[in-house]
mmCIF file with all atom_site columns, C-alpha atoms in Angstrom:
data_model
loop_
_atom_site.group_PDB
_atom_site.id
_atom_site.type_symbol
_atom_site.label_atom_id
_atom_site.label_alt_id
_atom_site.label_comp_id
_atom_site.label_asym_id
_atom_site.label_entity_id
_atom_site.label_seq_id
_atom_site.pdbx_PDB_ins_code
_atom_site.Cartn_x
_atom_site.Cartn_y
_atom_site.Cartn_z
_atom_site.occupancy
_atom_site.B_iso_or_equiv
_atom_site.pdbx_formal_charge
_atom_site.auth_seq_id
_atom_site.auth_comp_id
_atom_site.auth_asym_id
_atom_site.auth_atom_id
_atom_site.pdbx_PDB_model_num
ATOM 1   C CA . MET A 1 1   ? 54.133 125.677 136.004 1.00 0.00 ? 1   MET A CA 1
ATOM 2   C CA . SER A 1 2   ? 52.714 125.868 132.871 1.00 0.00 ? 2   SER A CA 1
ATOM 3   C CA . LYS A 1 3   ? 53.001 123.429 129.721 1.00 0.00 ? 3   LYS A CA 1
ATOM 4   C CA . ARG A 1 4   ? 55.865 123.806 127.117 1.00 0.00 ? 4   ARG A CA 1
ATOM 5   C CA . ILE A 1 5   ? 54.115 123.832 123.925 1.00 0.00 ? 5   ILE A CA 1
ATOM 6   C CA . GLY A 1 6   ? 55.487 123.237 120.668 1.00 0.00 ? 6   GLY A CA 1
ATOM 7   C CA . ILE A 1 7   ? 54.152 123.272 116.884 1.00 0.00 ? 7   ILE A CA 1
ATOM 8   C CA . TYR A 1 8   ? 55.539 121.162 114.055 1.00 0.00 ? 8   TYR A CA 1
ATOM 9   C CA . PRO A 1 9   ? 54.358 123.163 110.891 1.00 0.00 ? 9   PRO A CA 1
ATOM 10  C CA . GLY A 1 10  ? 53.888 122.169 107.438 1.00 0.00 ? 10  GLY A CA 1
ATOM 11  C CA . THR A 1 11  ? 52.086 120.747 104.365 1.00 0.00 ? 11  THR A CA 1
ATOM 12  C CA . PHE A 1 12  ? 52.338 117.145 105.010 1.00 0.00 ? 12  PHE A CA 1
ATOM 13  C CA . ASP A 1 13  ? 51.563 116.531 101.402 1.00 0.00 ? 13  ASP A CA 1
ATOM 14  C CA . PRO A 1 14  ? 51.952 113.692 101.821 1.00 0.00 ? 14  PRO A CA 1
ATOM 15  C CA . ILE A 1 15  ? 53.154 112.810 105.363 1.00 0.00 ? 15  ILE A CA 1
ATOM 16  C CA . THR A 1 16  ? 56.772 110.854 105.095 1.00 0.00 ? 16  THR A CA 1
ATOM 17  C CA . LEU A 1 17  ? 58.540 108.620 107.469 1.00 0.00 ? 17  LEU A CA 1
ATOM 18  C CA . GLY A 1 18  ? 60.708 111.475 107.468 1.00 0.00 ? 18  GLY A CA 1
ATOM 19  C CA . HIS A 1 19  ? 58.073 113.829 108.773 1.00 0.00 ? 19  HIS A CA 1
ATOM 20  C CA . ALA A 1 20  ? 57.188 110.845 111.334 1.00 0.00 ? 20  ALA A CA 1
ATOM 21  C CA . ASP A 1 21  ? 60.556 110.705 112.805 1.00 0.00 ? 21  ASP A CA 1
ATOM 22  C CA . ILE A 1 22  ? 60.688 114.609 113.276 1.00 0.00 ? 22  ILE A CA 1
ATOM 23  C CA . LEU A 1 23  ? 57.263 114.251 114.792 1.00 0.00 ? 23  LEU A CA 1
ATOM 24  C CA . ARG A 1 24  ? 57.923 111.445 117.244 1.00 0.00 ? 24  ARG A CA 1
ATOM 25  C CA . ARG A 1 25  ? 61.330 112.886 118.102 1.00 0.00 ? 25  ARG A CA 1
ATOM 26  C CA . GLY A 1 26  ? 59.924 116.456 118.556 1.00 0.00 ? 26  GLY A CA 1
ATOM 27  C CA . SER A 1 27  ? 57.503 115.234 120.837 1.00 0.00 ? 27  SER A CA 1
ATOM 28  C CA . LYS A 1 28  ? 60.016 114.136 123.343 1.00 0.00 ? 28  LYS A CA 1
ATOM 29  C CA . LEU A 1 29  ? 60.950 117.748 123.789 1.00 0.00 ? 29  LEU A CA 1
ATOM 30  C CA . VAL A 1 30  ? 57.625 119.247 124.447 1.00 0.00 ? 30  VAL A CA 1
ATOM 31  C CA . ASP A 1 31  ? 54.776 118.577 127.259 1.00 0.00 ? 31  ASP A CA 1
ATOM 32  C CA . TRP A 1 32  ? 52.424 119.196 124.010 1.00 0.00 ? 32  TRP A CA 1
ATOM 33  C CA . LEU A 1 33  ? 52.979 119.241 120.358 1.00 0.00 ? 33  LEU A CA 1
ATOM 34  C CA . ILE A 1 34  ? 50.750 120.706 117.994 1.00 0.00 ? 34  ILE A CA 1
ATOM 35  C CA . VAL A 1 35  ? 51.423 119.471 114.510 1.00 0.00 ? 35  VAL A CA 1
ATOM 36  C CA . GLY A 1 36  ? 50.325 122.458 112.278 1.00 0.00 ? 36  GLY A CA 1
ATOM 37  C CA . VAL A 1 37  ? 48.735 121.503 108.819 1.00 0.00 ? 37  VAL A CA 1
ATOM 38  C CA . THR A 1 38  ? 49.127 124.151 106.640 1.00 0.00 ? 38  THR A CA 1
ATOM 39  C CA . THR A 1 39  ? 48.944 125.339 103.093 1.00 0.00 ? 39  THR A CA 1
ATOM 40  C CA . ASN A 1 40  ? 51.761 126.985 101.340 1.00 0.00 ? 40  ASN A CA 1
ATOM 41  C CA . PRO A 1 41  ? 50.465 128.989 98.042  1.00 0.00 ? 41  PRO A CA 1
ATOM 42  C CA . SER A 1 42  ? 53.996 128.232 96.472  1.00 0.00 ? 42  SER A CA 1
ATOM 43  C CA . LYS A 1 43  ? 53.226 124.139 96.418  1.00 0.00 ? 43  LYS A CA 1
ATOM 44  C CA . ASN A 1 44  ? 50.633 122.558 93.999  1.00 0.00 ? 44  ASN A CA 1
ATOM 45  C CA . PRO A 1 45  ? 49.149 120.361 96.669  1.00 0.00 ? 45  PRO A CA 1
ATOM 46  C CA . MET A 1 46  ? 47.706 116.409 95.867  1.00 0.00 ? 46  MET A CA 1
ATOM 47  C CA . PHE A 1 47  ? 45.719 116.397 98.784  1.00 0.00 ? 47  PHE A CA 1
ATOM 48  C CA . ASP A 1 48  ? 43.633 119.309 100.102 1.00 0.00 ? 48  ASP A CA 1
ATOM 49  C CA . THR A 1 49  ? 43.718 120.297 103.653 1.00 0.00 ? 49  THR A CA 1
ATOM 50  C CA . ALA A 1 50  ? 40.944 117.858 105.008 1.00 0.00 ? 50  ALA A CA 1
ATOM 51  C CA . GLU A 1 51  ? 42.684 114.977 103.566 1.00 0.00 ? 51  GLU A CA 1
ATOM 52  C CA . ARG A 1 52  ? 46.117 115.847 104.965 1.00 0.00 ? 52  ARG A CA 1
ATOM 53  C CA . LEU A 1 53  ? 44.536 116.301 108.155 1.00 0.00 ? 53  LEU A CA 1
ATOM 54  C CA . ALA A 1 54  ? 43.299 113.112 108.316 1.00 0.00 ? 54  ALA A CA 1
ATOM 55  C CA . MET A 1 55  ? 46.321 111.535 107.084 1.00 0.00 ? 55  MET A CA 1
ATOM 56  C CA . VAL A 1 56  ? 48.243 113.145 109.914 1.00 0.00 ? 56  VAL A CA 1
ATOM 57  C CA . GLU A 1 57  ? 45.934 112.411 112.101 1.00 0.00 ? 57  GLU A CA 1
ATOM 58  C CA . ARG A 1 58  ? 45.832 108.807 111.334 1.00 0.00 ? 58  ARG A CA 1
ATOM 59  C CA . GLU A 1 59  ? 49.694 108.684 111.247 1.00 0.00 ? 59  GLU A CA 1
ATOM 60  C CA . VAL A 1 60  ? 49.773 110.114 114.903 1.00 0.00 ? 60  VAL A CA 1
ATOM 61  C CA . ALA A 1 61  ? 47.448 107.738 116.415 1.00 0.00 ? 61  ALA A CA 1
ATOM 62  C CA . THR A 1 62  ? 49.795 104.907 114.490 1.00 0.00 ? 62  THR A CA 1
ATOM 63  C CA . LEU A 1 63  ? 52.878 106.370 116.680 1.00 0.00 ? 63  LEU A CA 1
ATOM 64  C CA . GLY A 1 64  ? 50.856 106.121 119.672 1.00 0.00 ? 64  GLY A CA 1
ATOM 65  C CA . LEU A 1 65  ? 51.800 109.650 120.613 1.00 0.00 ? 65  LEU A CA 1
ATOM 66  C CA . GLY A 1 66  ? 49.760 110.820 123.544 1.00 0.00 ? 66  GLY A CA 1
ATOM 67  C CA . ASN A 1 67  ? 50.997 114.729 123.866 1.00 0.00 ? 67  ASN A CA 1
ATOM 68  C CA . VAL A 1 68  ? 50.459 115.207 119.888 1.00 0.00 ? 68  VAL A CA 1
ATOM 69  C CA . GLU A 1 69  ? 47.466 116.972 118.592 1.00 0.00 ? 69  GLU A CA 1
ATOM 70  C CA . VAL A 1 70  ? 46.659 117.800 114.838 1.00 0.00 ? 70  VAL A CA 1
ATOM 71  C CA . VAL A 1 71  ? 45.248 120.984 113.775 1.00 0.00 ? 71  VAL A CA 1
ATOM 72  C CA . SER A 1 72  ? 44.807 122.651 110.574 1.00 0.00 ? 72  SER A CA 1
ATOM 73  C CA . PHE A 1 73  ? 45.567 126.285 110.022 1.00 0.00 ? 73  PHE A CA 1
ATOM 74  C CA . ASN A 1 74  ? 45.992 129.550 107.454 1.00 0.00 ? 74  ASN A CA 1
ATOM 75  C CA . ALA A 1 75  ? 47.483 131.851 108.913 1.00 0.00 ? 75  ALA A CA 1
ATOM 76  C CA . LEU A 1 76  ? 51.230 133.117 109.877 1.00 0.00 ? 76  LEU A CA 1
ATOM 77  C CA . LEU A 1 77  ? 52.953 130.933 111.730 1.00 0.00 ? 77  LEU A CA 1
ATOM 78  C CA . MET A 1 78  ? 53.927 133.049 114.344 1.00 0.00 ? 78  MET A CA 1
ATOM 79  C CA . LYS A 1 79  ? 50.484 134.369 115.083 1.00 0.00 ? 79  LYS A CA 1
ATOM 80  C CA . PHE A 1 80  ? 49.293 130.856 115.171 1.00 0.00 ? 80  PHE A CA 1
ATOM 81  C CA . ALA A 1 81  ? 51.920 129.518 117.523 1.00 0.00 ? 81  ALA A CA 1
ATOM 82  C CA . LYS A 1 82  ? 50.900 132.616 119.491 1.00 0.00 ? 82  LYS A CA 1
ATOM 83  C CA . MET A 1 83  ? 47.407 131.412 119.654 1.00 0.00 ? 83  MET A CA 1
ATOM 84  C CA . GLN A 1 84  ? 47.941 128.277 121.009 1.00 0.00 ? 84  GLN A CA 1
ATOM 85  C CA . GLY A 1 85  ? 50.433 129.205 123.440 1.00 0.00 ? 85  GLY A CA 1
ATOM 86  C CA . ALA A 1 86  ? 53.469 128.069 121.719 1.00 0.00 ? 86  ALA A CA 1
ATOM 87  C CA . SER A 1 87  ? 57.307 128.789 122.987 1.00 0.00 ? 87  SER A CA 1
ATOM 88  C CA . VAL A 1 88  ? 58.744 126.436 120.319 1.00 0.00 ? 88  VAL A CA 1
ATOM 89  C CA . ILE A 1 89  ? 58.627 125.697 116.802 1.00 0.00 ? 89  ILE A CA 1
ATOM 90  C CA . VAL A 1 90  ? 59.757 122.299 116.114 1.00 0.00 ? 90  VAL A CA 1
ATOM 91  C CA . ARG A 1 91  ? 61.540 122.416 112.147 1.00 0.00 ? 91  ARG A CA 1
ATOM 92  C CA . GLY A 1 92  ? 63.301 119.053 110.467 1.00 0.00 ? 92  GLY A CA 1
ATOM 93  C CA . LEU A 1 93  ? 66.514 119.441 108.442 1.00 0.00 ? 93  LEU A CA 1
ATOM 94  C CA . ARG A 1 94  ? 67.544 117.232 105.634 1.00 0.00 ? 94  ARG A CA 1
ATOM 95  C CA . ALA A 1 95  ? 70.477 119.128 104.054 1.00 0.00 ? 95  ALA A CA 1
ATOM 96  C CA . VAL A 1 96  ? 72.401 122.182 103.730 1.00 0.00 ? 96  VAL A CA 1
ATOM 97  C CA . ALA A 1 97  ? 69.113 123.533 101.079 1.00 0.00 ? 97  ALA A CA 1
ATOM 98  C CA . ASP A 1 98  ? 66.679 123.018 104.165 1.00 0.00 ? 98  ASP A CA 1
ATOM 99  C CA . PHE A 1 99  ? 69.580 124.879 106.969 1.00 0.00 ? 99  PHE A CA 1
ATOM 100 C CA . GLU A 1 100 ? 69.595 127.927 104.565 1.00 0.00 ? 100 GLU A CA 1
ATOM 101 C CA . TYR A 1 101 ? 65.959 128.148 104.157 1.00 0.00 ? 101 TYR A CA 1
ATOM 102 C CA . GLU A 1 102 ? 64.684 127.245 107.645 1.00 0.00 ? 102 GLU A CA 1
ATOM 103 C CA . TYR A 1 103 ? 67.272 129.926 108.902 1.00 0.00 ? 103 TYR A CA 1
ATOM 104 C CA . GLN A 1 104 ? 66.151 132.553 107.203 1.00 0.00 ? 104 GLN A CA 1
ATOM 105 C CA . MET A 1 105 ? 62.541 131.396 108.063 1.00 0.00 ? 105 MET A CA 1
ATOM 106 C CA . ALA A 1 106 ? 63.551 131.357 111.864 1.00 0.00 ? 106 ALA A CA 1
ATOM 107 C CA . GLY A 1 107 ? 65.501 134.810 111.368 1.00 0.00 ? 107 GLY A CA 1
ATOM 108 C CA . MET A 1 108 ? 62.434 136.288 110.090 1.00 0.00 ? 108 MET A CA 1
ATOM 109 C CA . ASN A 1 109 ? 59.938 134.564 112.508 1.00 0.00 ? 109 ASN A CA 1
ATOM 110 C CA . GLN A 1 110 ? 62.544 135.895 115.607 1.00 0.00 ? 110 GLN A CA 1
ATOM 111 C CA . GLN A 1 111 ? 61.778 139.326 114.427 1.00 0.00 ? 111 GLN A CA 1
ATOM 112 C CA . ILE A 1 112 ? 58.021 138.822 114.465 1.00 0.00 ? 112 ILE A CA 1
ATOM 113 C CA . ASP A 1 113 ? 58.179 137.510 117.927 1.00 0.00 ? 113 ASP A CA 1
ATOM 114 C CA . ASP A 1 114 ? 61.584 136.376 119.797 1.00 0.00 ? 114 ASP A CA 1
ATOM 115 C CA . ASP A 1 115 ? 59.425 134.669 122.614 1.00 0.00 ? 115 ASP A CA 1
ATOM 116 C CA . ILE A 1 116 ? 59.106 131.581 120.178 1.00 0.00 ? 116 ILE A CA 1
ATOM 117 C CA . GLU A 1 117 ? 62.194 129.684 119.725 1.00 0.00 ? 117 GLU A CA 1
ATOM 118 C CA . THR A 1 118 ? 62.852 127.547 116.564 1.00 0.00 ? 118 THR A CA 1
ATOM 119 C CA . VAL A 1 119 ? 64.394 124.210 117.232 1.00 0.00 ? 119 VAL A CA 1
ATOM 120 C CA . PHE A 1 120 ? 65.914 122.542 114.464 1.00 0.00 ? 120 PHE A CA 1
ATOM 121 C CA . LEU A 1 121 ? 66.301 118.791 114.636 1.00 0.00 ? 121 LEU A CA 1
ATOM 122 C CA . MET A 1 122 ? 68.241 116.727 111.953 1.00 0.00 ? 122 MET A CA 1
ATOM 123 C CA . ALA A 1 123 ? 66.623 113.837 110.126 1.00 0.00 ? 123 ALA A CA 1
ATOM 124 C CA . ASP A 1 124 ? 67.838 110.539 110.616 1.00 0.00 ? 124 ASP A CA 1
ATOM 125 C CA . VAL A 1 125 ? 70.512 109.621 108.179 1.00 0.00 ? 125 VAL A CA 1
ATOM 126 C CA . SER A 1 126 ? 68.329 107.216 106.386 1.00 0.00 ? 126 SER A CA 1
ATOM 127 C CA . LEU A 1 127 ? 65.220 109.395 106.170 1.00 0.00 ? 127 LEU A CA 1
ATOM 128 C CA . GLN A 1 128 ? 67.074 112.572 104.664 1.00 0.00 ? 128 GLN A CA 1
ATOM 129 C CA . PRO A 1 129 ? 66.781 111.955 101.081 1.00 0.00 ? 129 PRO A CA 1
ATOM 130 C CA . ILE A 1 130 ? 63.053 111.799 101.975 1.00 0.00 ? 130 ILE A CA 1
ATOM 131 C CA . ALA A 1 131 ? 60.698 114.808 100.188 1.00 0.00 ? 131 ALA A CA 1
ATOM 132 C CA . SER A 1 132 ? 57.310 114.953 99.881  1.00 0.00 ? 132 SER A CA 1
ATOM 133 C CA . ARG A 1 133 ? 57.628 116.512 96.443  1.00 0.00 ? 133 ARG A CA 1
ATOM 134 C CA . LEU A 1 134 ? 59.883 113.797 95.422  1.00 0.00 ? 134 LEU A CA 1
ATOM 135 C CA . VAL A 1 135 ? 57.401 111.075 96.569  1.00 0.00 ? 135 VAL A CA 1
ATOM 136 C CA . LYS A 1 136 ? 54.556 112.565 94.775  1.00 0.00 ? 136 LYS A CA 1
ATOM 137 C CA . GLU A 1 137 ? 56.880 112.740 91.501  1.00 0.00 ? 137 GLU A CA 1
ATOM 138 C CA . ILE A 1 138 ? 57.459 108.737 92.124  1.00 0.00 ? 138 ILE A CA 1
ATOM 139 C CA . ALA A 1 139 ? 54.308 107.900 92.569  1.00 0.00 ? 139 ALA A CA 1
ATOM 140 C CA . LEU A 1 140 ? 52.748 109.893 89.325  1.00 0.00 ? 140 LEU A CA 1
ATOM 141 C CA . TYR A 1 141 ? 55.811 107.891 87.048  1.00 0.00 ? 141 TYR A CA 1
ATOM 142 C CA . GLY A 1 142 ? 54.707 105.103 88.535  1.00 0.00 ? 142 GLY A CA 1
ATOM 143 C CA . GLY A 1 143 ? 57.519 104.317 90.940  1.00 0.00 ? 143 GLY A CA 1
ATOM 144 C CA . ASP A 1 144 ? 57.194 102.469 94.397  1.00 0.00 ? 144 ASP A CA 1
ATOM 145 C CA . ILE A 1 145 ? 57.146 104.883 97.349  1.00 0.00 ? 145 ILE A CA 1
ATOM 146 C CA . SER A 1 146 ? 56.687 102.343 100.035 1.00 0.00 ? 146 SER A CA 1
ATOM 147 C CA . PRO A 1 147 ? 60.403 103.018 101.560 1.00 0.00 ? 147 PRO A CA 1
ATOM 148 C CA . PHE A 1 148 ? 59.045 106.670 101.871 1.00 0.00 ? 148 PHE A CA 1
ATOM 149 C CA . VAL A 1 149 ? 55.939 106.367 103.524 1.00 0.00 ? 149 VAL A CA 1
ATOM 150 C CA . SER A 1 150 ? 53.622 104.005 105.512 1.00 0.00 ? 150 SER A CA 1
ATOM 151 C CA . THR A 1 151 ? 51.712 101.777 103.959 1.00 0.00 ? 151 THR A CA 1
ATOM 152 C CA . GLN A 1 152 ? 48.247 103.127 104.787 1.00 0.00 ? 152 GLN A CA 1
ATOM 153 C CA . VAL A 1 153 ? 49.840 106.846 103.256 1.00 0.00 ? 153 VAL A CA 1
ATOM 154 C CA . ARG A 1 154 ? 51.085 104.473 100.194 1.00 0.00 ? 154 ARG A CA 1
ATOM 155 C CA . ASP A 1 155 ? 47.287 103.468 99.374  1.00 0.00 ? 155 ASP A CA 1
ATOM 156 C CA . ASP A 1 156 ? 46.001 107.256 99.595  1.00 0.00 ? 156 ASP A CA 1
ATOM 157 C CA . VAL A 1 157 ? 48.604 108.447 97.524  1.00 0.00 ? 157 VAL A CA 1
ATOM 158 C CA . VAL A 1 158 ? 48.370 105.457 94.932  1.00 0.00 ? 158 VAL A CA 1
ATOM 159 C CA . ALA A 1 159 ? 44.455 105.791 94.991  1.00 0.00 ? 159 ALA A CA 1
ATOM 160 C CA . ARG A 1 160 ? 45.239 109.663 94.033  1.00 0.00 ? 160 ARG A CA 1
ATOM 161 C CA . VAL A 1 161 ? 47.306 108.507 91.310  1.00 0.00 ? 161 VAL A CA 1
ATOM 162 C CA . ASP A 1 162 ? 44.571 106.481 89.949  1.00 0.00 ? 162 ASP A CA 1
ATOM 163 C CA . GLU A 1 163 ? 42.331 108.821 89.941  1.00 0.00 ? 163 GLU A CA 1
ATOM 164 C CA . ILE A 1 164 ? 44.542 112.030 88.490  1.00 0.00 ? 164 ILE A CA 1
ATOM 165 C CA . GLY A 1 165 ? 46.132 109.678 85.980  1.00 0.00 ? 165 GLY A CA 1
ATOM 166 C CA . ARG A 1 166 ? 49.884 108.802 85.636  1.00 0.00 ? 166 ARG A CA 1
ATOM 167 C CA . LYS A 1 167 ? 52.700 110.719 83.927  1.00 0.00 ? 167 LYS A CA 1
ATOM 168 C CA . GLY A 1 168 ? 55.058 109.305 81.634  1.00 0.00 ? 168 GLY A CA 1
ATOM 169 C CA . ASP A 1 169 ? 55.806 106.041 79.543  1.00 0.00 ? 169 ASP A CA 1
ATOM 170 C CA . TYR A 1 170 ? 55.221 103.026 81.349  1.00 0.00 ? 170 TYR A CA 1
#
C-alpha cells in the first residue's frame, strides 16, 4: 500500500498561527505532508524564498511533526504535486471570500489533474481573522503582532521592519 502524500502550498510570508493550525491538522489526514513554499507574482513578499523556507522549517520543527517536509517550489501547483507523488492538496479557509477563490482554484486544478483532490480545512474560529498580509501591515505601522504569529516569527518580522523602516505616524 502506497503512502498518501499531501501538499500544503502557500507563500507563508510570514507563516502565521493560522497556517500552523492548518499544517498541524492537515498532517493528520495524510501519511506525509509536504509544505510547498512558493512565490506569488501578485504579492509583494517581505521575506525572500530562502527566508520563508527557513521560517516554515523552524515552525514545523517546533510543532514536532515527524511526517512533514518543507520544500520550496516555483512551478504550477499541480505539476509540483504530481512530481511529489501527491494525491491531496490541503487548503485552509478563513471566510467566504477565501472559499470563492479556493473553489475556483480547486476547479481549475481538477481540470489540470483530476487524480489529485483538494481538501479544505476551516481555520480554528480564534484564528480565522489572521492573514499574513494584515500581520505585515500591522507590523509596518508599529502594532503588536504577537497574537497572530509565534514568538520567533514575531522577532523575524520586527527585525525586518526595523531594516526597512516603519510607516505612518508613531
